[in-house]
Coordinates of C-alpha atoms in Angstrom, one line a residue:
M1 CA 57.8 75.1 117.7
E2 CA 59.2 72.8 120.4
R3 CA 57.3 70.3 122.5
R4 CA 58.8 68.1 125.2
F5 CA 56.9 64.9 126.1
I6 CA 57.2 61.4 127.4
L7 CA 56.5 58.7 124.9
K8 CA 55.0 55.7 126.7
D9 CA 55.3 52.3 125.0
K10 CA 54.7 49.2 127.1
D11 CA 57.1 49.6 130.0
L12 CA 59.2 52.3 128.3
R13 CA 59.1 55.9 129.3
I14 CA 61.0 57.8 126.6
P15 CA 61.8 61.5 127.1
C16 CA 61.4 63.2 123.6
I17 CA 61.6 66.6 122.0
L18 CA 59.5 67.4 118.9
E19 CA 60.2 70.4 116.8
E20 CA 57.9 71.3 113.9
P21 CA 58.3 74.1 111.3
E22 CA 56.2 77.1 112.2
Y23 CA 55.4 78.5 108.7
C24 CA 55.1 75.6 106.4
T25 CA 53.7 72.1 106.0
V26 CA 55.7 69.2 107.3
R27 CA 57.5 67.6 104.4
R28 CA 59.5 64.9 106.2
C29 CA 60.2 63.7 109.7
I30 CA 63.8 63.2 111.0
I31 CA 64.6 61.2 114.1
G32 CA 67.8 62.2 115.9
V33 CA 69.7 59.4 117.6
H34 CA 72.4 60.4 120.1
G35 CA 75.6 58.5 120.9
F36 CA 76.9 56.7 123.9
C37 CA 76.9 58.9 127.1
G38 CA 75.1 61.6 125.0
N39 CA 71.5 62.8 125.1
K40 CA 68.7 64.3 123.0
D41 CA 70.2 67.8 123.5
S42 CA 73.5 66.9 121.8
K43 CA 74.7 69.8 119.8
I44 CA 74.7 68.1 116.4
L45 CA 71.1 66.9 116.9
V46 CA 70.0 70.4 117.8
D47 CA 71.9 71.9 114.8
I48 CA 70.3 69.3 112.4
A49 CA 66.8 70.1 113.8
E50 CA 67.4 73.8 113.3
E51 CA 68.7 73.4 109.7
M52 CA 66.1 70.9 108.6
G53 CA 63.2 73.0 110.1
L54 CA 64.0 75.6 107.5
F55 CA 63.2 73.0 104.8
G56 CA 59.9 71.9 106.3
A57 CA 61.1 69.0 108.4
A58 CA 59.7 68.0 111.8
T59 CA 62.4 66.4 114.1
V60 CA 62.1 64.2 117.1
R61 CA 65.0 63.5 119.5
F62 CA 64.9 61.2 122.4
D63 CA 67.0 59.7 125.2
F64 CA 68.2 56.1 125.3
P65 CA 67.7 54.2 128.6
A66 CA 70.3 55.2 131.3
H67 CA 71.0 58.4 129.3
G68 CA 69.8 62.0 129.5
D69 CA 66.5 62.4 131.2
S70 CA 65.4 58.8 131.0
P71 CA 64.0 57.5 134.4
V72 CA 66.6 56.6 137.0
T73 CA 64.3 53.6 137.7
D74 CA 64.5 52.4 134.1
W75 CA 65.6 48.8 133.5
E76 CA 69.3 47.9 133.3
L77 CA 71.1 49.1 130.2
S78 CA 70.9 46.6 127.4
L79 CA 71.1 46.7 123.7
R80 CA 67.6 45.2 123.4
R81 CA 66.2 48.0 125.5
C82 CA 67.9 50.6 123.3
Q83 CA 66.6 48.9 120.2
D84 CA 63.0 48.8 121.6
T85 CA 63.3 52.5 122.4
L86 CA 64.4 53.5 118.9
E87 CA 61.7 51.3 117.4
A88 CA 59.0 52.8 119.6
V89 CA 60.1 56.3 118.5
V90 CA 60.1 55.3 114.8
Q91 CA 56.6 53.8 115.2
W92 CA 55.4 57.0 116.8
A93 CA 56.8 59.1 114.1
H94 CA 55.4 56.9 111.4
K95 CA 51.9 57.3 112.9
A96 CA 52.3 61.0 113.6
Y97 CA 53.5 61.7 110.0
P98 CA 52.2 58.8 107.8
Y99 CA 52.5 60.6 104.4
V100 CA 56.0 62.1 104.6
D101 CA 59.5 60.7 104.2
L102 CA 61.0 59.3 107.3
C103 CA 64.7 59.9 108.0
I104 CA 67.2 59.0 110.7
F105 CA 70.3 60.9 111.7
A106 CA 72.3 58.8 114.1
T107 CA 75.8 59.2 115.6
G108 CA 78.3 56.7 117.2
F109 CA 76.4 54.2 119.4
G110 CA 73.1 55.5 118.0
A111 CA 74.2 54.5 114.5
F112 CA 75.2 51.0 115.9
V113 CA 71.7 50.6 117.4
T114 CA 70.1 51.8 114.1
L115 CA 72.0 49.3 112.0
A116 CA 71.2 46.5 114.5
S117 CA 67.5 47.4 114.2
L118 CA 67.4 48.3 110.5
N119 CA 65.2 45.4 109.3
D120 CA 62.6 46.1 111.9
L121 CA 62.7 49.8 111.3
E122 CA 62.1 49.4 107.6
E123 CA 59.2 47.0 108.3
I124 CA 57.7 49.7 110.5
S125 CA 58.2 52.6 108.2
G126 CA 58.1 51.0 104.8
G127 CA 61.3 52.8 103.8
I128 CA 63.8 55.0 105.6
R129 CA 66.7 57.3 104.6
L130 CA 69.8 57.3 106.8
V131 CA 72.7 59.5 107.7
L132 CA 75.2 57.8 110.0
Q133 CA 77.9 60.0 111.6
T134 CA 80.9 58.1 112.7
P135 CA 78.9 54.8 113.1
D136 CA 80.7 52.8 115.8
V137 CA 80.3 49.4 114.1
R138 CA 82.5 47.7 116.7
M139 CA 80.9 49.2 119.7
A140 CA 82.0 46.4 122.0
E141 CA 85.6 47.4 121.5
T142 CA 84.8 51.0 122.3
V143 CA 83.0 50.2 125.5
L144 CA 85.9 48.1 126.6
R145 CA 88.3 51.0 126.0
M146 CA 86.0 53.3 127.9
T147 CA 86.1 51.0 131.0
Q148 CA 89.9 50.9 130.8
M149 CA 89.7 47.2 131.7
T150 CA 90.3 43.9 130.1
A151 CA 87.2 41.8 129.3
E152 CA 88.2 39.4 132.1
A153 CA 88.4 42.2 134.7
F154 CA 85.1 43.7 133.5
H155 CA 83.4 40.4 133.8
K156 CA 84.8 40.0 137.4
A157 CA 83.7 43.5 138.3
G158 CA 80.2 43.0 136.9
R159 CA 79.5 46.6 136.1
V160 CA 81.5 49.9 135.6
T161 CA 80.4 53.5 135.6
V162 CA 81.7 55.6 132.6
G163 CA 81.3 59.2 131.7
A164 CA 81.8 60.5 135.3
T165 CA 82.7 64.0 134.0
L166 CA 79.5 64.3 131.9
K167 CA 76.1 65.6 132.8
R168 CA 75.0 62.0 133.5
S169 CA 77.3 59.1 133.9
V170 CA 76.3 55.7 132.6
E171 CA 76.4 52.5 134.6
V172 CA 77.5 49.7 132.2
P173 CA 76.8 46.1 133.1
Y174 CA 79.0 43.4 131.7
S175 CA 75.9 41.9 130.1
F176 CA 75.7 45.0 127.9
Y177 CA 79.2 44.5 126.6
E178 CA 78.3 40.9 125.8
D179 CA 75.2 42.1 124.0
L180 CA 77.3 44.4 121.8
R181 CA 80.0 41.7 121.2
R182 CA 77.4 39.2 120.0
N183 CA 75.7 41.6 117.5
V184 CA 77.6 42.1 114.2
V185 CA 76.1 45.0 112.3
Y186 CA 78.0 44.4 109.1
D187 CA 75.4 43.2 106.6
T188 CA 74.2 43.7 103.0
Y189 CA 71.9 46.5 103.5
N190 CA 69.7 47.8 100.7
T191 CA 68.8 51.1 102.5
P192 CA 70.4 54.2 101.0
M193 CA 72.7 55.7 103.6
L194 CA 75.3 58.5 103.9
L195 CA 78.3 57.7 106.1
L196 CA 80.1 60.7 107.5
H197 CA 83.5 60.1 109.1
G198 CA 86.4 62.2 110.4
E199 CA 89.7 61.7 108.7
M200 CA 91.5 61.8 112.1
D201 CA 88.9 60.0 114.2
E202 CA 90.7 58.7 117.2
I203 CA 87.9 56.3 118.3
V204 CA 86.4 54.7 115.2
P205 CA 89.0 53.7 112.7
L206 CA 88.3 54.6 109.1
D207 CA 88.8 51.1 107.8
H208 CA 85.8 50.0 109.9
I209 CA 83.6 52.4 108.1
A210 CA 85.1 51.6 104.7
Q211 CA 84.1 48.0 105.2
L212 CA 80.5 49.0 105.9
R213 CA 80.6 51.1 102.7
R214 CA 82.0 48.2 100.6
I215 CA 79.1 45.9 101.4
N216 CA 76.4 48.3 100.6
D217 CA 76.2 49.6 97.0
R218 CA 73.6 52.2 98.0
A219 CA 75.8 53.8 100.7
K220 CA 78.0 56.9 100.2
L221 CA 81.0 57.6 102.4
V222 CA 82.3 61.1 102.9
V223 CA 85.5 61.6 104.9
I224 CA 85.7 65.1 106.5
P225 CA 89.4 66.3 106.1
G226 CA 91.2 66.8 109.4
A227 CA 88.2 66.0 111.6
D228 CA 88.5 64.0 114.8
H229 CA 85.7 62.1 116.5
Q230 CA 84.1 65.2 117.9
F231 CA 84.4 67.3 114.6
R232 CA 85.9 70.1 116.7
G233 CA 87.7 71.9 113.8
E234 CA 86.5 75.1 112.3
G235 CA 83.6 74.6 109.8
Q236 CA 83.4 70.8 110.3
W237 CA 80.0 70.8 112.1
D238 CA 78.7 73.0 109.3
M239 CA 79.9 70.5 106.7
V240 CA 78.1 67.7 108.6
V241 CA 74.9 69.7 108.7
D242 CA 75.2 70.7 105.0
L243 CA 75.8 67.1 103.8
T244 CA 73.0 65.8 106.0
R245 CA 70.6 68.4 104.5
D246 CA 71.6 67.5 100.9
W247 CA 71.1 63.8 101.6
F248 CA 67.7 64.1 103.2
E249 CA 66.5 66.5 100.6
Y250 CA 68.0 65.1 97.4
E251 CA 69.7 61.7 98.3
Q252 CA 72.9 63.0 97.0
V253 CA 76.0 64.8 98.1
L254 CA 78.3 67.3 96.3
L255 CA 81.5 65.9 97.8
C256 CA 83.1 62.9 96.1
D257 CA 82.6 59.4 97.5
C258 CA 85.7 58.1 99.2
E259 CA 86.7 54.7 100.3

């Protein structure tokens, strides 16, 4: 059962989709966090929601500021606004489902925001289980590549529009790049997390993810053979969905841990 709604929190207006299982009691709540230039209807988030619904999970997906159906009049894109948005959704989910496990599936930039907010998220929820797909732990470098400019040229321009071929392009101010550059998401996390990465990822180098794995003894890293950043190969999406289900259900994966 799907319900679309606007979550209002202070000055935020967050477009959300809630899906609940129709024939069983909710056993856990999963928050789907999209990547940069993505939205709450990203294919992987929809697939995760469908799969986990079969196992009694409610899922909520949302749009970051300047993405998807978020208001055109929303404030300028900033990392803090994205963090506030994620934290508001987690707070809502914790209140809506106070007695079930809370989980997050985040991809790319969404994983960066999740890691940057992790201490606050755990304080809200009291404990959270994570799956991070291709976490872009050096997001500032990625944004710079997307602008196809040097940092000096970007600073001079002030702002750049990226994703012109997508459903909704994103206007990126230089201040957002500076936000990302100043925030280092490598830390000694105690949160159990599953890191999923494509062997042939052309955007996020594997060694960035391996470094994140090495500083967290409670993390598992699974490298999908032959997969690029979009996991376009046959069966690769299915593998991501299956691994995510196993982690959220049992906090374990059948594939070996790779570094």
